[in-house]
Amino acid sequence: MLGLSADELLTTTRAVRKRLDFDRPVDPGLITECLDIALQAPSGGNRQDWVWMVVADPAKKAALAGLYRQAWAAYRESPYFPTNEPPHEDPAVRASFERIADSAQYLSDNLERAPLFLIPCLAISRVERPSWGGAASRLGSVIQASWSFMLAARERGLGTCWTTLHLAYEQQAAEILGIPYDECTQVALIPIAHSVGTDFRPGMREPLDRVLHWDEWKGVPPPRRP
């Protein structure tokens, strides 16, 4: 345990890609500890309709990584990829985009080397999908729980990264893992490994006064930053 304060934990839990230790095994007991904590997250209507799949099998990880790379290749060439958009006017932001693209490429190239994957799911039928408001409640619940897992992992010296690219091939992923596709919706794929070092710092963010509104809308959203 790192002994981080609550504020340190919340401000230094980062998306870890290049600093995942692919060679050090992860004790399954650490994962169950983190998931026990995750289950205490708020759940809309107290439904608790989350389901968690941990993937350790090398062949299954490799197959999922193959799906991930297919989706990554398409995204990398799309006009929506940050470095494919018109250059940002701020050189620091441009440099940040480039660093993120480089680390994301590294993760794509090495994804199956992570000792474990965690795939949070919702036990929800595809023919009974809720309205947008209901979906926000249901997804918000499992995402909150997943973030609790990632915070607990950080405190235990583990690195994680929230990814969703494999969802472009969700049905194929379900077949690999034996997930009943019509009854259960995957939400993310989180690689897990011990982090190389634990000295993570807060990330670059927009100043609060640019994104905060009190009582009424004060203008258009600020320029997008990484």
Coordinates of C-alpha atoms in Angstrom, one line a residue:
M1 CA 0.0 0.0 0.0
L2 CA 1.3 3.4 -0.9
G3 CA -0.4 5.3 1.9
L4 CA -1.6 8.1 -0.4
S5 CA -4.0 10.7 0.9
A6 CA -7.5 10.8 -0.6
D7 CA -6.5 14.0 -2.5
E8 CA -3.3 12.5 -3.8
L9 CA -5.0 9.3 -4.9
L10 CA -7.7 11.3 -6.8
T11 CA -5.3 13.7 -8.5
T12 CA -2.5 11.2 -9.4
T13 CA -4.4 8.2 -10.7
R14 CA -3.4 8.3 -14.4
A15 CA -4.0 6.3 -17.5
V16 CA -0.8 4.2 -17.4
R17 CA 0.5 2.9 -20.7
K18 CA 4.3 3.0 -21.0
R19 CA 4.8 2.4 -17.4
L20 CA 3.1 -0.9 -17.1
D21 CA 5.4 -3.6 -15.9
F22 CA 4.7 -6.5 -18.3
D23 CA 7.1 -8.9 -16.6
R24 CA 5.9 -8.8 -13.0
P25 CA 3.0 -11.1 -12.1
V26 CA -0.1 -9.6 -10.4
D27 CA -1.4 -11.4 -7.3
P28 CA -5.0 -12.3 -8.0
G29 CA -5.7 -11.4 -4.4
L30 CA -5.0 -7.7 -5.1
I31 CA -7.6 -7.8 -7.8
T32 CA -10.3 -9.2 -5.6
E33 CA -9.4 -6.6 -2.9
C34 CA -9.9 -3.8 -5.4
L35 CA -13.1 -5.3 -6.7
D36 CA -14.5 -5.6 -3.2
I37 CA -13.9 -1.9 -2.9
A38 CA -15.4 -1.2 -6.3
L39 CA -18.6 -2.9 -5.2
Q40 CA -19.1 -0.2 -2.7
A41 CA -19.5 2.5 -5.4
P42 CA -23.0 4.1 -5.8
S43 CA -25.3 2.2 -8.0
G44 CA -28.4 3.8 -9.6
G45 CA -31.5 2.4 -7.9
N46 CA -29.1 0.1 -6.0
R47 CA -29.4 -2.3 -9.0
Q48 CA -25.8 -3.4 -8.8
D49 CA -26.2 -5.0 -12.2
W50 CA -22.5 -4.9 -12.9
V51 CA -20.5 -8.0 -13.8
W52 CA -16.7 -8.2 -13.9
M53 CA -14.5 -10.5 -16.0
V54 CA -10.8 -10.8 -15.3
V55 CA -8.8 -12.2 -18.2
A56 CA -5.5 -13.9 -17.5
D57 CA -5.4 -16.5 -20.3
P58 CA -2.6 -15.6 -22.7
A59 CA -4.5 -16.8 -25.8
K60 CA -7.6 -14.9 -24.9
K61 CA -5.6 -11.8 -24.2
A62 CA -3.8 -12.1 -27.5
A63 CA -7.2 -12.5 -29.3
L64 CA -8.6 -9.4 -27.6
A65 CA -5.5 -7.4 -28.3
G66 CA -5.9 -8.3 -32.0
L67 CA -9.4 -6.9 -32.0
Y68 CA -8.1 -3.8 -30.2
R69 CA -5.4 -3.2 -32.8
Q70 CA -7.9 -3.4 -35.6
A71 CA -10.0 -0.7 -34.0
W72 CA -6.9 1.3 -33.1
A73 CA -5.7 1.2 -36.7
A74 CA -9.0 2.6 -37.9
Y75 CA -9.1 5.3 -35.2
R76 CA -5.4 6.3 -35.8
E77 CA -6.2 7.1 -39.4
S78 CA -9.5 8.8 -38.8
P79 CA -10.0 12.6 -38.9
Y80 CA -11.1 12.4 -35.3
F81 CA -7.7 11.3 -34.0
P82 CA -6.2 14.3 -32.1
T83 CA -3.0 14.5 -34.1
N84 CA -4.9 14.3 -37.4
E85 CA -6.9 17.4 -36.6
P86 CA -5.7 20.9 -37.5
P87 CA -2.7 21.8 -35.2
H88 CA -3.7 23.3 -31.9
E89 CA -2.5 26.8 -31.5
D90 CA -0.9 26.1 -28.1
P91 CA 2.5 24.3 -28.6
A92 CA 2.2 22.7 -25.2
V93 CA -1.2 21.2 -26.1
R94 CA 0.2 19.9 -29.5
A95 CA 3.1 18.3 -27.7
S96 CA 0.7 16.7 -25.2
F97 CA -1.4 15.3 -28.0
E98 CA 1.7 13.8 -29.6
R99 CA 2.8 12.2 -26.3
I100 CA -0.6 10.7 -25.8
A101 CA -0.6 9.3 -29.3
D102 CA 2.8 7.8 -28.8
S103 CA 1.8 6.1 -25.5
A104 CA -1.5 4.9 -27.0
Q105 CA 0.4 3.3 -29.9
Y106 CA 2.7 1.7 -27.4
L107 CA -0.2 0.2 -25.5
S108 CA -1.8 -1.1 -28.7
D109 CA 1.5 -2.7 -29.7
N110 CA 1.9 -4.4 -26.3
L111 CA -1.6 -4.8 -24.9
E112 CA -1.5 -8.6 -24.5
R113 CA 1.6 -8.4 -22.4
A114 CA -0.3 -6.9 -19.5
P115 CA -0.7 -9.6 -16.9
L116 CA -4.4 -9.1 -16.5
F117 CA -7.4 -7.4 -18.2
L118 CA -10.5 -6.4 -16.4
I119 CA -13.7 -6.1 -18.5
P120 CA -16.6 -4.4 -16.6
C121 CA -20.0 -5.3 -18.0
L122 CA -23.6 -4.5 -17.5
A123 CA -26.1 -7.4 -17.2
I124 CA -28.6 -5.8 -19.5
S125 CA -30.5 -7.3 -22.4
R126 CA -29.8 -5.7 -25.8
V127 CA -33.5 -5.8 -26.6
E128 CA -34.4 -4.0 -23.4
R129 CA -31.9 -1.1 -23.6
P130 CA -33.1 1.8 -21.4
S131 CA -33.7 5.4 -22.5
W132 CA -30.8 7.8 -22.6
G133 CA -31.5 8.9 -19.1
G134 CA -31.7 5.3 -18.0
A135 CA -28.6 4.4 -19.8
A136 CA -26.7 7.3 -18.1
S137 CA -27.8 5.9 -14.8
R138 CA -26.8 2.3 -15.6
L139 CA -23.5 3.2 -17.3
G140 CA -22.7 5.8 -14.7
S141 CA -23.0 3.2 -12.0
V142 CA -20.6 0.7 -13.6
I143 CA -18.2 3.5 -14.6
Q144 CA -18.1 4.8 -11.0
A145 CA -17.4 1.3 -9.7
S146 CA -14.6 0.9 -12.3
W147 CA -13.0 4.1 -11.3
S148 CA -13.1 3.0 -7.6
F149 CA -11.3 -0.2 -8.8
M150 CA -8.7 1.9 -10.6
L151 CA -8.2 4.1 -7.5
A152 CA -7.8 1.0 -5.3
A153 CA -5.3 -0.4 -7.8
R154 CA -3.2 2.7 -7.7
E155 CA -3.0 2.6 -3.9
R156 CA -1.6 -0.9 -4.3
G157 CA 1.0 0.0 -6.8
L158 CA -0.9 -1.2 -9.9
G159 CA -1.3 0.8 -13.1
T160 CA -4.5 0.7 -15.1
C161 CA -5.9 2.4 -18.3
W162 CA -9.5 2.8 -19.3
T163 CA -9.9 1.7 -22.9
T164 CA -13.0 1.1 -25.1
L165 CA -11.6 0.5 -28.6
H166 CA -12.3 -3.2 -28.5
L167 CA -16.0 -2.5 -28.2
A168 CA -16.0 -1.9 -32.0
Y169 CA -15.8 -5.7 -32.1
E170 CA -17.7 -6.4 -28.9
Q171 CA -19.6 -9.4 -30.3
Q172 CA -16.3 -11.1 -31.4
A173 CA -14.9 -10.3 -27.9
A174 CA -17.9 -11.9 -26.3
E175 CA -17.4 -15.0 -28.3
I176 CA -13.7 -15.2 -27.2
L177 CA -14.7 -14.9 -23.6
G178 CA -18.0 -16.8 -23.6
I179 CA -20.0 -13.7 -22.6
P180 CA -23.7 -14.0 -23.6
Y181 CA -23.7 -11.1 -26.1
D182 CA -27.5 -10.6 -26.1
E183 CA -27.7 -10.5 -22.3
C184 CA -24.5 -8.7 -21.2
T185 CA -22.9 -5.4 -22.4
Q186 CA -19.2 -4.9 -22.2
V187 CA -18.2 -1.3 -21.1
A188 CA -14.4 -1.2 -21.2
L189 CA -11.2 -3.2 -21.2
I190 CA -8.8 -2.2 -18.5
P191 CA -5.2 -3.6 -18.7
I192 CA -3.7 -4.1 -15.2
A193 CA 0.0 -4.4 -14.3
H194 CA 2.3 -3.2 -11.5
S195 CA 3.4 0.3 -12.5
V196 CA 7.0 1.1 -13.1
G197 CA 7.5 3.5 -10.3
T198 CA 4.6 5.2 -8.4
D199 CA 5.5 8.9 -8.8
F200 CA 2.6 9.9 -10.9
R201 CA 1.6 13.6 -10.9
P202 CA -1.6 15.5 -11.7
G203 CA -2.3 15.8 -15.4
M204 CA -2.7 19.0 -17.5
R205 CA -6.3 20.3 -17.4
E206 CA -8.2 23.4 -18.3
P207 CA -8.3 26.0 -15.6
L208 CA -11.5 25.6 -13.5
D209 CA -12.8 29.1 -14.4
R210 CA -13.0 28.1 -18.1
V211 CA -15.3 25.2 -17.5
L212 CA -17.3 26.2 -14.5
H213 CA -20.8 27.8 -14.7
W214 CA -22.8 29.2 -11.8
D215 CA -26.5 29.5 -12.2
E216 CA -26.4 30.3 -15.9
W217 CA -24.4 29.4 -19.0
K218 CA -21.7 31.9 -19.6
G219 CA -20.5 31.0 -23.1
V220 CA -19.5 28.3 -25.5
P221 CA -17.4 25.4 -24.3
P222 CA -13.6 26.1 -24.2
P223 CA -11.3 24.6 -26.8
R224 CA -10.7 20.9 -26.4
R225 CA -7.6 19.9 -24.6
P226 CA -6.1 16.4 -24.1

